[in-house]
PDB file of C-alpha atoms in Angstrom:
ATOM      1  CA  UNK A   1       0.000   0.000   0.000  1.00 95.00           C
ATOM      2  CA  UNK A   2       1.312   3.099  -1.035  1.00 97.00           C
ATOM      3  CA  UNK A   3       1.697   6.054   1.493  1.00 98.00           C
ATOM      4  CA  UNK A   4       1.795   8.732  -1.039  1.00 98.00           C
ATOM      5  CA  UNK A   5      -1.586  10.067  -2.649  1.00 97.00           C
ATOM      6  CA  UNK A   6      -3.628   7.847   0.267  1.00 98.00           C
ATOM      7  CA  UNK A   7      -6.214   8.695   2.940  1.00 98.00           C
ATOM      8  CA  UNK A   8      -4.941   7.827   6.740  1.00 98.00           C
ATOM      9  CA  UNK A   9      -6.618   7.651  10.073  1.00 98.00           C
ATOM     10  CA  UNK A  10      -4.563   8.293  13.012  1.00 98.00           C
ATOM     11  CA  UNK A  11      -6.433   7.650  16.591  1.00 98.00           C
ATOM     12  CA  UNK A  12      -4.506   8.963  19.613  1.00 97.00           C
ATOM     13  CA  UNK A  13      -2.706  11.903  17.064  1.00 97.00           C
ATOM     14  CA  UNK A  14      -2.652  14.351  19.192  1.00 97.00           C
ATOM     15  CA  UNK A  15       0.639  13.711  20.965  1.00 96.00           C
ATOM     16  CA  UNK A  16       3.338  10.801  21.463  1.00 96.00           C
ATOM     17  CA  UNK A  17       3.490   7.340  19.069  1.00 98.00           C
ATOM     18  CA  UNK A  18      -0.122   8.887  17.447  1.00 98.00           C
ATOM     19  CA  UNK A  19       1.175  12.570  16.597  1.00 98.00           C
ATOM     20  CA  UNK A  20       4.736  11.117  15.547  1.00 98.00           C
ATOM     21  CA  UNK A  21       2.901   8.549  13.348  1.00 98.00           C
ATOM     22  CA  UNK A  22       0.387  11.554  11.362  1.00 98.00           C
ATOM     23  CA  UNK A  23       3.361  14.109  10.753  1.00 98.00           C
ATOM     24  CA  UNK A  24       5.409  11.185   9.246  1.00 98.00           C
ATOM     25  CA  UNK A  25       2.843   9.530   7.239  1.00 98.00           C
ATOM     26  CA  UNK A  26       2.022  13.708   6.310  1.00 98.00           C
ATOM     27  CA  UNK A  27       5.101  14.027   5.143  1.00 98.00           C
ATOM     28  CA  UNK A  28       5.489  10.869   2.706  1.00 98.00           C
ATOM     29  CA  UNK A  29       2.166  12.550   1.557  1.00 98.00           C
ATOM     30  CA  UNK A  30      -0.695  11.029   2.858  1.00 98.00           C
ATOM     31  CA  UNK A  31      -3.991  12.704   4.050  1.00 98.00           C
ATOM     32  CA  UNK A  32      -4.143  12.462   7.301  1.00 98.00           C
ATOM     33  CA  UNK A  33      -7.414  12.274   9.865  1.00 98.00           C
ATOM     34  CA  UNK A  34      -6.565  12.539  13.617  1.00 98.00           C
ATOM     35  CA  UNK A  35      -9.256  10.917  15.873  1.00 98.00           C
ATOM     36  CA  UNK A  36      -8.764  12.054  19.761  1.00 98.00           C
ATOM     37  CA  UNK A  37     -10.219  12.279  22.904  1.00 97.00           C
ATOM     38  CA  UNK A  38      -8.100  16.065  23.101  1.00 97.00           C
ATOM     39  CA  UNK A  39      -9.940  17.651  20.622  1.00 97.00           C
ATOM     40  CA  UNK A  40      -8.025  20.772  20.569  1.00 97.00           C
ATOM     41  CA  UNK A  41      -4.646  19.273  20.163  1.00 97.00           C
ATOM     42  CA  UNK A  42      -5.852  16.886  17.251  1.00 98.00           C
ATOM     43  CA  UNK A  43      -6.847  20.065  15.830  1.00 98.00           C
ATOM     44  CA  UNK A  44      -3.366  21.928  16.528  1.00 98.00           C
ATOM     45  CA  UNK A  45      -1.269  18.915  15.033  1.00 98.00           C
ATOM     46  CA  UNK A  46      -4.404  18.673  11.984  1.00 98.00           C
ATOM     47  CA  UNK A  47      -3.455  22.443  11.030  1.00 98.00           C
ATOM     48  CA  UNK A  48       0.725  21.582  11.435  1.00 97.00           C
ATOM     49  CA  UNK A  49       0.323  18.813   8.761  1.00 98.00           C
ATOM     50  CA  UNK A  50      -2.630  20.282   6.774  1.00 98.00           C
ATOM     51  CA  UNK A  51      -4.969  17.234   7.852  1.00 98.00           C
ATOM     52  CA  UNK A  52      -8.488  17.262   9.463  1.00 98.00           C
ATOM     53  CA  UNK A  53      -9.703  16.057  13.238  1.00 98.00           C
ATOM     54  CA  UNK A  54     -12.101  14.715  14.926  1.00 98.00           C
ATOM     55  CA  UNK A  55     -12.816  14.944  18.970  1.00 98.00           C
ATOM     56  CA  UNK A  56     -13.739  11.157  19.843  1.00 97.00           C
ATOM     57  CA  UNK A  57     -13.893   9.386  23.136  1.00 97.00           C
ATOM     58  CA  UNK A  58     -12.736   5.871  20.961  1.00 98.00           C
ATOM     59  CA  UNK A  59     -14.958   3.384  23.780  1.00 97.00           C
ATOM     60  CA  UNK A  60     -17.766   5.070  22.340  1.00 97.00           C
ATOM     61  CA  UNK A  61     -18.809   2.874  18.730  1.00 97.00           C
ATOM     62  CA  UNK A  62     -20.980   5.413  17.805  1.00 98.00           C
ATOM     63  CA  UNK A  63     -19.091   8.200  18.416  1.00 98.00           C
ATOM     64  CA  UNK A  64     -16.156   6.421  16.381  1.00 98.00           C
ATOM     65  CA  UNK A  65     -18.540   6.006  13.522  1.00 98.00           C
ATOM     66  CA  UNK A  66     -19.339   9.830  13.259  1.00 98.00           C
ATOM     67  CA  UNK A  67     -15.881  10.836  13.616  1.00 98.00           C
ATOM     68  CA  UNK A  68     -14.947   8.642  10.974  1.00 98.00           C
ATOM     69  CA  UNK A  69     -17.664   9.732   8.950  1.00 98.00           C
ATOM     70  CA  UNK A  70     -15.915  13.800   9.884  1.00 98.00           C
ATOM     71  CA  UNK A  71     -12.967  12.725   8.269  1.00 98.00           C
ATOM     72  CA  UNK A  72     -14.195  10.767   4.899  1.00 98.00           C
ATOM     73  CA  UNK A  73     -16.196  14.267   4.411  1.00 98.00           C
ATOM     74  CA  UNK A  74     -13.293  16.169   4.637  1.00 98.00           C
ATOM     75  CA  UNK A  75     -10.419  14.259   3.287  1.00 98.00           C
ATOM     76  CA  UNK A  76     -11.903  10.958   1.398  1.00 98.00           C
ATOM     77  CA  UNK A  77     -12.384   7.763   2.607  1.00 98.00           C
ATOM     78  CA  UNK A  78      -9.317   6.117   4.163  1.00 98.00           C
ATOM     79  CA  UNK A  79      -6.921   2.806   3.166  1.00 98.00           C
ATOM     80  CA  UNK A  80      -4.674   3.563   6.064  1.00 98.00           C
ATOM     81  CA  UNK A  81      -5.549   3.066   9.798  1.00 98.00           C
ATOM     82  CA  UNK A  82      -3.272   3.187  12.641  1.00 98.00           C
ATOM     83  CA  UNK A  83      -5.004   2.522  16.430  1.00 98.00           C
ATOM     84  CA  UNK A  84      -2.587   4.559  18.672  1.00 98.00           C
ATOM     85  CA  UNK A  85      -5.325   5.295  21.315  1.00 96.00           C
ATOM     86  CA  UNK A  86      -4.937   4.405  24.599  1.00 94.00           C
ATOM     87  CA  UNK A  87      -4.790   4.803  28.226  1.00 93.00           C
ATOM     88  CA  UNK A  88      -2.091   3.046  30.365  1.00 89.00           C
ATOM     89  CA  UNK A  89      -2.937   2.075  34.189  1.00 88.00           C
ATOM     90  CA  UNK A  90      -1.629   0.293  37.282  1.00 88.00           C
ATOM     91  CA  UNK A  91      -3.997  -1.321  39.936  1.00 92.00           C
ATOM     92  CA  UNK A  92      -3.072  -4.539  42.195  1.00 92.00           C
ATOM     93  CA  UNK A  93      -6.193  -6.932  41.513  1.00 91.00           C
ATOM     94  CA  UNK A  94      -6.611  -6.999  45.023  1.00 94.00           C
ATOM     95  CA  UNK A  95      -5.256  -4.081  46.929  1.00 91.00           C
ATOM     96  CA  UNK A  96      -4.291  -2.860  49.925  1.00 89.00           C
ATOM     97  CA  UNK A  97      -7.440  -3.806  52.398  1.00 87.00           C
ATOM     98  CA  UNK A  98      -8.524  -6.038  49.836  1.00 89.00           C
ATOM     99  CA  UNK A  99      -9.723  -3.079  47.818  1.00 89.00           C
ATOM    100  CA  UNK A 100     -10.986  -4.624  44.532  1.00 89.00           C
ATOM    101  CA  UNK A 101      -9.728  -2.863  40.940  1.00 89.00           C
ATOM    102  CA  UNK A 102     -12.411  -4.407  38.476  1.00 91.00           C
ATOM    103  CA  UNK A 103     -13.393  -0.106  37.457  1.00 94.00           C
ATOM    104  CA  UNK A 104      -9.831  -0.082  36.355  1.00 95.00           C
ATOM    105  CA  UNK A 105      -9.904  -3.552  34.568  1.00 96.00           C
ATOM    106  CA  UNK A 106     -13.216  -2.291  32.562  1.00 97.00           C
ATOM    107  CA  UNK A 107     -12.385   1.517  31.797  1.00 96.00           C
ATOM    108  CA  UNK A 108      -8.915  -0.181  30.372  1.00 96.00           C
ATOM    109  CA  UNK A 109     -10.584  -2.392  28.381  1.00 97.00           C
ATOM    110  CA  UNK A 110     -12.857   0.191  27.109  1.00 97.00           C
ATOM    111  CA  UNK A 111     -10.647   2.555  25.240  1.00 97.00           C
ATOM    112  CA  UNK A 112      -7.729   0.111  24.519  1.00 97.00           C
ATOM    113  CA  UNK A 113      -9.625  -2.900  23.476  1.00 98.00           C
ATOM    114  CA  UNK A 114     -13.289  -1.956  22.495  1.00 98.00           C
ATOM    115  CA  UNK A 115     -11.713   1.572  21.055  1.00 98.00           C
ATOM    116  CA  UNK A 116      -9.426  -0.034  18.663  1.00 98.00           C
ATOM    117  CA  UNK A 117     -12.579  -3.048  17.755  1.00 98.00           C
ATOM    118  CA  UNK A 118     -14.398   0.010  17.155  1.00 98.00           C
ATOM    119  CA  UNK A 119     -12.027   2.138  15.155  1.00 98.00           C
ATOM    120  CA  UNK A 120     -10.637  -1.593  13.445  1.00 98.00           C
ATOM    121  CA  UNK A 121     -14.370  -1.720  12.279  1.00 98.00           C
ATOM    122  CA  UNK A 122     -15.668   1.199  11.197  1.00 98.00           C
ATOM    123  CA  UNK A 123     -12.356   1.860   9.217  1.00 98.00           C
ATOM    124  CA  UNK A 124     -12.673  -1.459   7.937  1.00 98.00           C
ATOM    125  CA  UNK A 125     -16.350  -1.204   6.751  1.00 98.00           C
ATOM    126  CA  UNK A 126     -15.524   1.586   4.645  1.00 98.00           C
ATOM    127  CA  UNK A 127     -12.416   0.146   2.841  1.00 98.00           C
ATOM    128  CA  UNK A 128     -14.013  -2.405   1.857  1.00 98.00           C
ATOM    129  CA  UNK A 129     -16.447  -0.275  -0.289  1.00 97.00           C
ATOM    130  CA  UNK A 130     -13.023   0.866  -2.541  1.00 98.00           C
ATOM    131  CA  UNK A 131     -11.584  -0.686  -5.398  1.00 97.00           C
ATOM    132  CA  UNK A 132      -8.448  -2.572  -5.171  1.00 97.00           C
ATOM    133  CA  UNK A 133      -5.576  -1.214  -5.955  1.00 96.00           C
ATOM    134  CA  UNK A 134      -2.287  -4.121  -6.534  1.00 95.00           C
ATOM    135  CA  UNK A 135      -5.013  -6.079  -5.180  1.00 95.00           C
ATOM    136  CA  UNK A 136      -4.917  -4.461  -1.666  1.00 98.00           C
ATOM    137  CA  UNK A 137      -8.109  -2.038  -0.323  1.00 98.00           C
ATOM    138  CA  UNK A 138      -6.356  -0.860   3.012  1.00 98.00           C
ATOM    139  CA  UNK A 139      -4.097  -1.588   6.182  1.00 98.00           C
ATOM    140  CA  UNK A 140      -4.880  -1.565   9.519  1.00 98.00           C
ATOM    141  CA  UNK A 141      -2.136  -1.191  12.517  1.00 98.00           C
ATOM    142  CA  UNK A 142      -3.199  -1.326  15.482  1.00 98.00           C
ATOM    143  CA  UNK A 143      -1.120  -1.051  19.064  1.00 98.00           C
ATOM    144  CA  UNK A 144      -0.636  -3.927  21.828  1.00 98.00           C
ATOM    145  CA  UNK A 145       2.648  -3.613  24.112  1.00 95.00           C
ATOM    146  CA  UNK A 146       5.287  -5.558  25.570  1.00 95.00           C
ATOM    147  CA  UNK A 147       3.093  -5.979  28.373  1.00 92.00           C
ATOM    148  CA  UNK A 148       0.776  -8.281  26.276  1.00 92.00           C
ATOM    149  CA  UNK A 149       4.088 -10.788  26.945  1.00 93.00           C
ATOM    150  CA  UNK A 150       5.846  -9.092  30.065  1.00 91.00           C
ATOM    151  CA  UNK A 151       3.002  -7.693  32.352  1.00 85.00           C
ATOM    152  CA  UNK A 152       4.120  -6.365  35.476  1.00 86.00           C
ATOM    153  CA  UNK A 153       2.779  -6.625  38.876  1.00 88.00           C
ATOM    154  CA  UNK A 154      -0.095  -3.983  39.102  1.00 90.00           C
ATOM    155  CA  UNK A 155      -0.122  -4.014  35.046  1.00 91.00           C
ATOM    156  CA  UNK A 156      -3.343  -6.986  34.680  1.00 95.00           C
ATOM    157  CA  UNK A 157      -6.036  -4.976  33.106  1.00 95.00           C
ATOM    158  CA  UNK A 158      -3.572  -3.113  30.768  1.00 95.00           C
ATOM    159  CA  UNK A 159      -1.703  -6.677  29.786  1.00 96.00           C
ATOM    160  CA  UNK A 160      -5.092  -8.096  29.300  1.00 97.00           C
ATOM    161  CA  UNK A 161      -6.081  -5.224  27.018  1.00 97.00           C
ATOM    162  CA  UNK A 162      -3.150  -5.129  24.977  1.00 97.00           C
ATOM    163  CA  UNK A 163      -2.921  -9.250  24.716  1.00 98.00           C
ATOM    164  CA  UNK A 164      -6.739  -8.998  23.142  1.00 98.00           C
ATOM    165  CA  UNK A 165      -5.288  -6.523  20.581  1.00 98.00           C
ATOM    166  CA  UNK A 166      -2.475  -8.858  19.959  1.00 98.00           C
ATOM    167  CA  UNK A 167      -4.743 -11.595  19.237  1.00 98.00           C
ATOM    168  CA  UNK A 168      -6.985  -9.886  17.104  1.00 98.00           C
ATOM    169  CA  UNK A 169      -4.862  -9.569  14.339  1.00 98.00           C
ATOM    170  CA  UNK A 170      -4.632 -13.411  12.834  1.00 98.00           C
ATOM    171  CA  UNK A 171      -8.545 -13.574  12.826  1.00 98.00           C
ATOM    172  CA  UNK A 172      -9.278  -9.926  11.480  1.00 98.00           C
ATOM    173  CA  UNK A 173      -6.560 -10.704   8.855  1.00 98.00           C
ATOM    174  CA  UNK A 174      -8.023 -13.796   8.026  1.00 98.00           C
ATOM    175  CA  UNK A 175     -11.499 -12.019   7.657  1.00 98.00           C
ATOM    176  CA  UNK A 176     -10.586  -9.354   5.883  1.00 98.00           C
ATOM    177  CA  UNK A 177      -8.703 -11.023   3.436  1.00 98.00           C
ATOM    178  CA  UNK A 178     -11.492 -11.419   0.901  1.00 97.00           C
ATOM    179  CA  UNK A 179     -11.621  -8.281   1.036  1.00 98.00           C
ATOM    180  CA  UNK A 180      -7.780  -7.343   0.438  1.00 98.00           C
ATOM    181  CA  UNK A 181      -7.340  -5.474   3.999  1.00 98.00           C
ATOM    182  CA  UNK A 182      -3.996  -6.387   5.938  1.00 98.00           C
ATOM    183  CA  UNK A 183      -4.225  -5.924   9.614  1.00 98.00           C
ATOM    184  CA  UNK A 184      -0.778  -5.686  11.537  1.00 98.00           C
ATOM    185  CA  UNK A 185      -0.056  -5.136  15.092  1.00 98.00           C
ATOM    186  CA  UNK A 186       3.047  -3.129  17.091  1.00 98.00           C
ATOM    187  CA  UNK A 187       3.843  -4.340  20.500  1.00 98.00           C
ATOM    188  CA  UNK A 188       6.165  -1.047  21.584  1.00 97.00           C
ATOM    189  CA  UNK A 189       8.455  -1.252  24.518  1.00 94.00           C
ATOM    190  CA  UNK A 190       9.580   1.215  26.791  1.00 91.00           C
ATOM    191  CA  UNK A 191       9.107   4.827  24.478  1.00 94.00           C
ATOM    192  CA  UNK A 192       9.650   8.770  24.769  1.00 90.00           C
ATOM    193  CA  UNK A 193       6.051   9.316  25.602  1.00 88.00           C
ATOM    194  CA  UNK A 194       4.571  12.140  27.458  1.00 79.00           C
ATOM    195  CA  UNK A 195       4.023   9.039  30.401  1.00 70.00           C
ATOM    196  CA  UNK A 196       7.499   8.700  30.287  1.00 73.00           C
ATOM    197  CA  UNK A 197       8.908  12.174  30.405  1.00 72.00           C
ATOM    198  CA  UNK A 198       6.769  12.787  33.653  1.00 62.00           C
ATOM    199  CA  UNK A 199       8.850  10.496  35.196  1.00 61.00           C
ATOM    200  CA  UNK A 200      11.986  11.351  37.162  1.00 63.00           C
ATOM    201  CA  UNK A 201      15.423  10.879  36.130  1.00 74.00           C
ATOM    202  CA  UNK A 202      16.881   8.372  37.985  1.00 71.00           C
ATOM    203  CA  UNK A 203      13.026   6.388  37.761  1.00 64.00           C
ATOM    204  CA  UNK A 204      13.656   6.966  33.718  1.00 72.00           C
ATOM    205  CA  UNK A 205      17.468   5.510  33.839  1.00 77.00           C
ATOM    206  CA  UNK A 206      16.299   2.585  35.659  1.00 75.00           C
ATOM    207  CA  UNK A 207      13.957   1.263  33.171  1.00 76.00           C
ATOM    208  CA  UNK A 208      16.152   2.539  30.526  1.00 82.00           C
ATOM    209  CA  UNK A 209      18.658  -0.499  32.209  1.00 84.00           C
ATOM    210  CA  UNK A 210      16.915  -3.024  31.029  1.00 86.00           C
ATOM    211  CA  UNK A 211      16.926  -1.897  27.530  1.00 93.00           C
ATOM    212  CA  UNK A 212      19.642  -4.665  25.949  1.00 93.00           C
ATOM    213  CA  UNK A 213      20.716  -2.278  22.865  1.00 95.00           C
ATOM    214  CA  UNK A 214      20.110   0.407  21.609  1.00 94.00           C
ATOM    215  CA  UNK A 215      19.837   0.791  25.397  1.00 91.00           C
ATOM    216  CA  UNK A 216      17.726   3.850  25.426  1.00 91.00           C
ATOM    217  CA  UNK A 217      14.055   4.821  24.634  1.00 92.00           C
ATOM    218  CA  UNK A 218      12.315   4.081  21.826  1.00 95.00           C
ATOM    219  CA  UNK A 219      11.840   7.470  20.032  1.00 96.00           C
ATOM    220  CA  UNK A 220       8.179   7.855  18.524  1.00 97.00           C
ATOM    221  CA  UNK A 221       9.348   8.682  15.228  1.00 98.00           C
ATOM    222  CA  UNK A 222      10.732   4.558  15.445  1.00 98.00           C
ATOM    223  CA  UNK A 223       7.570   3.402  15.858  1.00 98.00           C
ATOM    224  CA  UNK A 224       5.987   5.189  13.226  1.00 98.00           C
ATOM    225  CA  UNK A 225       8.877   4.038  10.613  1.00 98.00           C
ATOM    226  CA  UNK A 226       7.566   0.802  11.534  1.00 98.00           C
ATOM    227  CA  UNK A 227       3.911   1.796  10.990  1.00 98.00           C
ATOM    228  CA  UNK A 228       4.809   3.002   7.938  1.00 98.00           C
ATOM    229  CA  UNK A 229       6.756   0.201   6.843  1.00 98.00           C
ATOM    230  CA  UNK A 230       3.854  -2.394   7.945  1.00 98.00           C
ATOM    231  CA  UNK A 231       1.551  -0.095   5.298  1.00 98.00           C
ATOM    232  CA  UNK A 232       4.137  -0.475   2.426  1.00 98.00           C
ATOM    233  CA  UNK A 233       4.799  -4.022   2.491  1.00 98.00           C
ATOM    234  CA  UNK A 234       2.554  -6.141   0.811  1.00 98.00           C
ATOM    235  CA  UNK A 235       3.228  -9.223   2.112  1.00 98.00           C
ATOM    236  CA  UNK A 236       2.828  -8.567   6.058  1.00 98.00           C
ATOM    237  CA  UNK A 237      -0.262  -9.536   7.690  1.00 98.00           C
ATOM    238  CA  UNK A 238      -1.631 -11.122  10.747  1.00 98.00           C
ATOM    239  CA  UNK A 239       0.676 -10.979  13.016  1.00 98.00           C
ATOM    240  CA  UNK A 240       2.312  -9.095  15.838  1.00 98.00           C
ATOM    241  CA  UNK A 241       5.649  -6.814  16.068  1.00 98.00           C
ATOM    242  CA  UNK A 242       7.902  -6.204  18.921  1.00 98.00           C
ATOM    243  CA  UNK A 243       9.597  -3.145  18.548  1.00 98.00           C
ATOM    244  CA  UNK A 244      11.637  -3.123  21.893  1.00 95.00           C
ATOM    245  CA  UNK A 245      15.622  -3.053  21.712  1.00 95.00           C
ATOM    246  CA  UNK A 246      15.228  -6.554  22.792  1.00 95.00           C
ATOM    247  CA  UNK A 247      13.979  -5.739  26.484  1.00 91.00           C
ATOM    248  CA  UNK A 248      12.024  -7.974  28.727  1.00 91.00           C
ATOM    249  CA  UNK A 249      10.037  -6.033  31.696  1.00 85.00           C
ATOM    250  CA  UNK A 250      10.903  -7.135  35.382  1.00 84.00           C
ATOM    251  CA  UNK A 251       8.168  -8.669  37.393  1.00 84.00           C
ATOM    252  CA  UNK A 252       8.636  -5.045  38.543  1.00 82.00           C
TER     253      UNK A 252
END
């Protein structure tokens, strides 16, 4: 699938592995749509690459349908989508007192899981109303994490979320590919995300230890080389990515 010339949707655009993934697919010339829960900055980064937005809480189907709907309006319909959405939380299952964590485990799987179902959808629904081109109608990348493999203590609603996502993508490839959609999925490590930078230093350069080589943090712009080199080759499909410098997360 070319880059160039194409339609893209981008959920979670508005800052870290979404905004780094719209201003590069921007600049290899795609159209891009940014679909985020901060409205305001996926209109900010919309004007920077000369895209469109779309305010959407991504748990909400319908609300992903109209957004989506925004975006075919005012750019065309897309062939590119790429699920960076997502909220990332820590809760014991059973806390301190026995305090129970099952809001947690059901808000996480809202917007991680059912948001990028929803998005995964309605995207797909609409390519599959364009005509083929090399045989392909559209790409879909969505985003699980090392946790999916490596969840750490506190980390069961947000490993859960993110191994549904990894799962997904061998029986949504294997639907959609009658219909000549390719559906990927990037498991990022430990990246240079706004969650990060809050962190302190020496709290950053301990995670950062584990990090085999390059033994650093991912840089967003990494992951959305890999996005971008998912969408342009043809002949990867239903399966899941690492992208991690080869770290393994501690039990803690």
């Amino acid at each position: 699938m070319q880059i160039e010339g194409n339609v893209a949707i981008v959920t979670g655009g508005a800052s870290g592995l979404g905004e780094a993934t719209a201003r590069y697919l921007a600049v290899n010339g795609a159209k891009v749509g940014i679909l985020d829960f901060d409205g305001e900055g996926a209109k900010r980064i919309a004007r920077d690459i000369g895209g469109a937005a779309a305010q959407v809480d991504v748990s909400d189907d319908v609300a992903v349908d109209v957004a989506l709907s925004e975006i075919v309006q005012a750019l065309g319909t897309p062939r590119i989508a790429v699920n960076c959405a997502g909220i990332g939380t820590a809760a014991r299952i059973v806390g301190r007192e026995g305090k129970t964590s099952f809001d947690v485990f059901r808000k996480t799987l809202d917007v991680n899981l059912f948001g990028t179902y929803a998005v995964m959808t309605h995207a797909a629904r609409r390519m599959m109303e364009l005509e083929p081109v090399d045989g392909e109608r559209g790409v879909i990348v969505n985003t699980a994490s090392v946790a999916f493999q490596d969840g750490q203590l506190g980390q069961a609603a947000y490993a859960a979320s993110k191994g549904a996502i990894a799962s997904m993508a061998l029986p949504a490839a294997r639907e959609f590919a009658r219909a000549g959609i390719r559906v990927m999925t990037i498991a990022p490590g430990l990246f240079n995300t706004p969650m990060m930078e809050s962190l302190p230093d020496d709290v950053t350069a301990q995670i950062t230890s584990n990090i085999p080589h390059p033994a650093r943090l991912g840089a967003p712009e990494e992951y959305a080389l890999m996005a971008a080199q998912i969408i342009t080759n043809p002949y990867l499909n239903g399966t899941t990515i690492r992208l991690d410098g080869a770290t393994r997360l501690p039990p803690r």
